Amino acid sequence: MKLLLWLGLAVLVYLALRKNFRSNIPPANRPSESARPNSNQWADEQFTSSTNAKEAETMLSCAHCQVYFPASEVVVRGELNYCSAEHADAASKAP
Ligand SMILES: [Zn+2]
């Protein structure tokens, strides 16, 4: 009879642990109710970073320093692209 008692106790402890384990997962795993503001902020950050990536999709290499920069900031001298007027001037002055 004692063995049954211990077995039942072990099952109860196992169930209790499992229940605790399961109830511990949802708050950390689902960003639905309580963590809404944070998850929205994160989503906003992701959204802005993805839009930034779209804006920067056309990258050009500076003929002077070889640094890549957005095509919207290009300084064209002759047939070459430069990241800034300073580099365009420096490249045209150089022999
Ligand atoms: Zn440059």
CSV table of N, CA and C and ligand atoms in Angstrom, one decimal:
chain,number,residue,atom,x,y,z
A,1,MET,N,0.8,-1.2,0.0
A,1,MET,CA,0.0,0.0,0.0
A,1,MET,C,0.9,1.3,0.0
A,2,LYS,N,2.0,1.2,0.7
A,2,LYS,CA,2.9,2.4,0.7
A,2,LYS,C,3.5,2.7,-0.6
A,3,LEU,N,3.7,1.7,-1.4
A,3,LEU,CA,4.3,1.9,-2.7
A,3,LEU,C,3.3,2.6,-3.6
A,4,LEU,N,2.0,2.3,-3.5
A,4,LEU,CA,0.9,3.0,-4.2
A,4,LEU,C,0.9,4.5,-3.8
A,5,LEU,N,1.1,4.7,-2.5
A,5,LEU,CA,1.0,6.1,-2.0
A,5,LEU,C,2.2,6.9,-2.6
A,6,TRP,N,3.4,6.3,-2.6
A,6,TRP,CA,4.5,7.0,-3.2
A,6,TRP,C,4.4,7.2,-4.7
A,7,LEU,N,3.8,6.2,-5.4
A,7,LEU,CA,3.6,6.3,-6.8
A,7,LEU,C,2.6,7.4,-7.1
A,8,GLY,N,1.5,7.5,-6.3
A,8,GLY,CA,0.5,8.6,-6.5
A,8,GLY,C,1.2,9.9,-6.3
A,9,LEU,N,2.0,10.0,-5.2
A,9,LEU,CA,2.7,11.2,-4.9
A,9,LEU,C,3.6,11.7,-6.1
A,10,ALA,N,4.3,10.6,-6.6
A,10,ALA,CA,5.3,10.9,-7.7
A,10,ALA,C,4.5,11.4,-8.9
A,11,VAL,N,3.4,10.8,-9.2
A,11,VAL,CA,2.5,11.3,-10.3
A,11,VAL,C,2.0,12.7,-10.1
A,12,LEU,N,1.6,13.0,-8.9
A,12,LEU,CA,1.1,14.3,-8.5
A,12,LEU,C,2.3,15.4,-8.7
A,13,VAL,N,3.4,15.0,-8.2
A,13,VAL,CA,4.6,15.9,-8.4
A,13,VAL,C,4.9,16.1,-9.9
A,14,TYR,N,4.9,15.0,-10.6
A,14,TYR,CA,5.2,15.1,-12.0
A,14,TYR,C,4.2,16.0,-12.7
A,15,LEU,N,2.9,15.8,-12.4
A,15,LEU,CA,1.9,16.6,-13.1
A,15,LEU,C,2.0,18.1,-12.7
A,16,ALA,N,2.3,18.3,-11.4
A,16,ALA,CA,2.5,19.7,-10.9
A,16,ALA,C,3.6,20.4,-11.6
A,17,LEU,N,4.8,19.6,-11.7
A,17,LEU,CA,5.9,20.2,-12.4
A,17,LEU,C,5.6,20.5,-13.9
A,18,ARG,N,4.9,19.5,-14.5
A,18,ARG,CA,4.5,19.7,-15.9
A,18,ARG,C,3.6,20.9,-16.1
A,19,LYS,N,2.7,21.1,-15.2
A,19,LYS,CA,1.8,22.2,-15.3
A,19,LYS,C,2.5,23.5,-15.1
A,20,ASN,N,3.5,23.5,-14.1
A,20,ASN,CA,4.3,24.7,-13.9
A,20,ASN,C,5.1,25.0,-15.1
A,21,PHE,N,5.7,24.0,-15.7
A,21,PHE,CA,6.5,24.1,-16.9
A,21,PHE,C,5.7,24.7,-18.0
A,22,ARG,N,4.5,24.2,-18.2
A,22,ARG,CA,3.7,24.6,-19.3
A,22,ARG,C,3.2,26.1,-19.1
A,23,SER,N,2.9,26.4,-17.8
A,23,SER,CA,2.4,27.8,-17.6
A,23,SER,C,3.5,28.8,-17.6
A,24,ASN,N,4.7,28.3,-17.5
A,24,ASN,CA,5.9,29.2,-17.6
A,24,ASN,C,6.2,29.5,-19.1
A,25,ILE,N,5.9,28.7,-20.0
A,25,ILE,CA,6.2,28.9,-21.4
A,25,ILE,C,5.4,30.1,-22.0
A,26,PRO,N,4.1,30.1,-21.9
A,26,PRO,CA,3.3,31.1,-22.7
A,26,PRO,C,3.8,32.5,-22.5
A,27,PRO,N,4.0,33.1,-21.3
A,27,PRO,CA,4.3,34.5,-21.2
A,27,PRO,C,5.6,34.8,-21.9
A,28,ALA,N,6.6,33.9,-21.9
A,28,ALA,CA,7.8,34.2,-22.6
A,28,ALA,C,7.7,33.9,-24.1
A,29,ASN,N,6.8,33.0,-24.5
A,29,ASN,CA,6.8,32.5,-25.8
A,29,ASN,C,5.8,33.3,-26.7
A,30,ARG,N,4.7,33.7,-26.1
A,30,ARG,CA,3.7,34.4,-27.0
A,30,ARG,C,3.7,35.9,-26.6
A,31,PRO,N,4.0,36.7,-27.6
A,31,PRO,CA,4.0,38.2,-27.3
A,31,PRO,C,2.6,38.8,-27.6
A,32,SER,N,1.5,38.1,-27.1
A,32,SER,CA,0.2,38.5,-27.5
A,32,SER,C,-0.4,39.6,-26.6
A,33,GLU,N,-0.6,39.2,-25.3
A,33,GLU,CA,-1.4,40.1,-24.4
A,33,GLU,C,-0.5,41.1,-23.7
A,34,SER,N,0.2,40.6,-22.7
A,34,SER,CA,0.9,41.5,-21.8
A,34,SER,C,2.1,42.2,-22.4
A,35,ALA,N,2.7,41.5,-23.3
A,35,ALA,CA,4.0,42.0,-24.0
A,35,ALA,C,3.7,42.7,-25.3
A,36,ARG,N,2.5,43.1,-25.5
A,36,ARG,CA,2.1,43.7,-26.7
A,36,ARG,C,2.9,45.0,-27.1
A,37,PRO,N,3.0,45.9,-26.2
A,37,PRO,CA,3.8,47.1,-26.5
A,37,PRO,C,5.2,46.8,-27.0
A,38,ASN,N,5.9,46.0,-26.3
A,38,ASN,CA,7.3,45.6,-26.6
A,38,ASN,C,7.3,45.0,-28.0
A,39,SER,N,6.4,44.0,-28.3
A,39,SER,CA,6.4,43.3,-29.5
A,39,SER,C,6.1,44.3,-30.7
A,40,ASN,N,5.2,45.3,-30.4
A,40,ASN,CA,4.9,46.2,-31.4
A,40,ASN,C,6.1,47.1,-31.7
A,41,GLN,N,6.8,47.5,-30.7
A,41,GLN,CA,8.0,48.3,-30.9
A,41,GLN,C,9.0,47.6,-31.7
A,42,TRP,N,9.1,46.3,-31.4
A,42,TRP,CA,10.1,45.4,-32.1
A,42,TRP,C,9.6,45.4,-33.6
A,43,ALA,N,8.3,45.2,-33.8
A,43,ALA,CA,7.8,45.1,-35.2
A,43,ALA,C,8.1,46.4,-35.9
A,44,ASP,N,7.9,47.5,-35.2
A,44,ASP,CA,8.1,48.8,-35.8
A,44,ASP,C,9.6,48.9,-36.2
A,45,GLU,N,10.5,48.5,-35.3
A,45,GLU,CA,11.9,48.6,-35.6
A,45,GLU,C,12.2,47.7,-36.9
A,46,GLN,N,11.6,46.5,-36.9
A,46,GLN,CA,11.8,45.6,-38.0
A,46,GLN,C,11.3,46.3,-39.3
A,47,PHE,N,10.1,46.9,-39.2
A,47,PHE,CA,9.5,47.6,-40.4
A,47,PHE,C,10.4,48.7,-40.9
A,48,THR,N,10.9,49.5,-40.0
A,48,THR,CA,11.7,50.7,-40.4
A,48,THR,C,13.1,50.2,-41.0
A,49,SER,N,13.6,49.1,-40.4
A,49,SER,CA,14.9,48.6,-40.9
A,49,SER,C,14.7,48.0,-42.3
A,50,SER,N,13.5,47.4,-42.5
A,50,SER,CA,13.3,46.8,-43.8
A,50,SER,C,13.0,47.9,-44.8
A,51,THR,N,12.4,49.0,-44.4
A,51,THR,CA,12.2,50.1,-45.4
A,51,THR,C,13.5,50.8,-45.6
A,52,ASN,N,14.4,50.9,-44.6
A,52,ASN,CA,15.7,51.4,-44.8
A,52,ASN,C,16.5,50.6,-45.9
A,53,ALA,N,16.3,49.3,-45.7
A,53,ALA,CA,17.0,48.4,-46.6
A,53,ALA,C,16.5,48.6,-48.0
A,54,LYS,N,15.2,48.9,-48.2
A,54,LYS,CA,14.6,49.1,-49.5
A,54,LYS,C,15.2,50.4,-50.1
A,55,GLU,N,15.3,51.4,-49.2
A,55,GLU,CA,15.8,52.7,-49.7
A,55,GLU,C,17.3,52.6,-50.1
A,56,ALA,N,18.0,51.7,-49.4
A,56,ALA,CA,19.4,51.6,-49.7
A,56,ALA,C,19.7,50.4,-50.7
A,57,GLU,N,18.7,50.0,-51.4
A,57,GLU,CA,18.9,48.9,-52.3
A,57,GLU,C,20.0,49.1,-53.4
A,58,THR,N,20.0,50.4,-53.9
A,58,THR,CA,21.0,50.7,-54.9
A,58,THR,C,22.2,51.3,-54.2
A,59,MET,N,23.3,50.5,-54.2
A,59,MET,CA,24.5,51.0,-53.6
A,59,MET,C,25.5,51.2,-54.6
A,60,LEU,N,26.3,52.3,-54.5
A,60,LEU,CA,27.3,52.6,-55.5
A,60,LEU,C,28.7,52.6,-54.8
A,61,SER,N,29.7,52.3,-55.5
A,61,SER,CA,31.0,52.3,-54.9
A,61,SER,C,31.8,53.6,-55.3
A,62,CYS,N,32.3,54.2,-54.3
A,62,CYS,CA,33.1,55.5,-54.5
A,62,CYS,C,34.3,55.1,-55.3
A,63,ALA,N,34.6,55.9,-56.4
A,63,ALA,CA,35.8,55.6,-57.2
A,63,ALA,C,37.0,56.0,-56.5
A,64,HIS,N,36.9,56.8,-55.4
A,64,HIS,CA,38.1,57.3,-54.7
A,64,HIS,C,38.4,56.4,-53.5
A,65,CYS,N,37.4,56.2,-52.6
A,65,CYS,CA,37.7,55.4,-51.4
A,65,CYS,C,37.1,54.0,-51.4
A,66,GLN,N,36.3,53.7,-52.5
A,66,GLN,CA,35.7,52.4,-52.7
A,66,GLN,C,34.7,52.0,-51.6
A,67,VAL,N,34.3,53.0,-50.9
A,67,VAL,CA,33.2,52.8,-49.9
A,67,VAL,C,31.8,52.8,-50.6
A,68,TYR,N,31.0,51.9,-50.2
A,68,TYR,CA,29.6,51.8,-50.8
A,68,TYR,C,28.7,52.8,-50.1
A,69,PHE,N,27.9,53.5,-50.9
A,69,PHE,CA,27.0,54.5,-50.4
A,69,PHE,C,25.7,54.5,-51.2
A,70,PRO,N,24.6,55.0,-50.6
A,70,PRO,CA,23.3,55.0,-51.4
A,70,PRO,C,23.4,55.8,-52.6
A,71,ALA,N,22.8,55.4,-53.7
A,71,ALA,CA,22.8,56.0,-55.0
A,71,ALA,C,22.3,57.5,-54.9
A,72,SER,N,21.4,57.7,-53.9
A,72,SER,CA,20.8,59.1,-53.8
A,72,SER,C,21.8,60.1,-53.4
A,73,GLU,N,23.0,59.6,-52.8
A,73,GLU,CA,24.0,60.6,-52.4
A,73,GLU,C,25.2,60.7,-53.3
A,74,VAL,N,25.0,60.1,-54.5
A,74,VAL,CA,26.1,60.1,-55.5
A,74,VAL,C,26.5,61.4,-56.0
A,75,VAL,N,27.8,61.6,-56.1
A,75,VAL,CA,28.4,62.7,-56.8
A,75,VAL,C,29.1,62.2,-58.0
A,76,VAL,N,28.6,62.6,-59.2
A,76,VAL,CA,29.1,62.1,-60.4
A,76,VAL,C,30.1,63.1,-61.0
A,77,ARG,N,31.3,62.6,-61.3
A,77,ARG,CA,32.3,63.4,-62.0
A,77,ARG,C,32.8,62.6,-63.2
A,78,GLY,N,32.5,63.1,-64.4
A,78,GLY,CA,32.8,62.3,-65.6
A,78,GLY,C,32.0,61.1,-65.7
A,79,GLU,N,32.6,59.9,-65.7
A,79,GLU,CA,31.8,58.7,-65.7
A,79,GLU,C,31.9,57.9,-64.4
A,80,LEU,N,32.5,58.6,-63.4
A,80,LEU,CA,32.8,57.9,-62.1
A,80,LEU,C,31.9,58.4,-61.1
A,81,ASN,N,31.6,57.6,-60.1
A,81,ASN,CA,30.7,57.9,-59.0
A,81,ASN,C,31.5,58.1,-57.7
A,82,TYR,N,31.2,59.1,-57.0
A,82,TYR,CA,31.9,59.4,-55.7
A,82,TYR,C,30.9,59.5,-54.6
A,83,CYS,N,31.4,59.3,-53.4
A,83,CYS,CA,30.5,59.3,-52.2
A,83,CYS,C,30.3,60.8,-51.8
A,84,SER,N,31.2,61.7,-52.1
A,84,SER,CA,31.1,63.0,-51.7
A,84,SER,C,31.8,64.0,-52.7
A,85,ALA,N,31.5,65.2,-52.6
A,85,ALA,CA,32.2,66.2,-53.5
A,85,ALA,C,33.7,66.3,-53.2
A,86,GLU,N,34.0,66.1,-51.9
A,86,GLU,CA,35.4,66.1,-51.5
A,86,GLU,C,36.2,65.0,-52.2
A,87,HIS,N,35.6,63.8,-52.3
A,87,HIS,CA,36.3,62.7,-53.0
A,87,HIS,C,36.4,62.9,-54.5
A,88,ALA,N,35.3,63.5,-55.0
A,88,ALA,CA,35.3,63.8,-56.4
A,88,ALA,C,36.4,64.8,-56.8
A,89,ASP,N,36.5,65.8,-55.9
A,89,ASP,CA,37.6,66.8,-56.1
A,89,ASP,C,38.9,66.2,-55.9
A,90,ALA,N,39.1,65.4,-54.9
A,90,ALA,CA,40.4,64.8,-54.6
A,90,ALA,C,40.8,63.9,-55.7
A,91,ALA,N,39.9,63.1,-56.3
A,91,ALA,CA,40.2,62.2,-57.4
A,91,ALA,C,40.5,63.0,-58.7
A,92,SER,N,39.8,64.1,-58.9
A,92,SER,CA,40.1,64.9,-60.1
A,92,SER,C,41.4,65.6,-60.0
A,93,LYS,N,41.8,66.0,-58.8
A,93,LYS,CA,43.1,66.7,-58.6
A,93,LYS,C,44.3,65.8,-58.6
A,94,ALA,N,44.0,64.5,-58.2
A,94,ALA,CA,45.1,63.5,-58.2
A,94,ALA,C,45.6,63.2,-59.6
A,95,PRO,N,46.9,63.0,-59.8
A,95,PRO,CA,47.4,62.7,-61.1
A,95,PRO,C,46.9,61.4,-61.7
B,1,ZN,ZN,34.7,58.3,-51.2
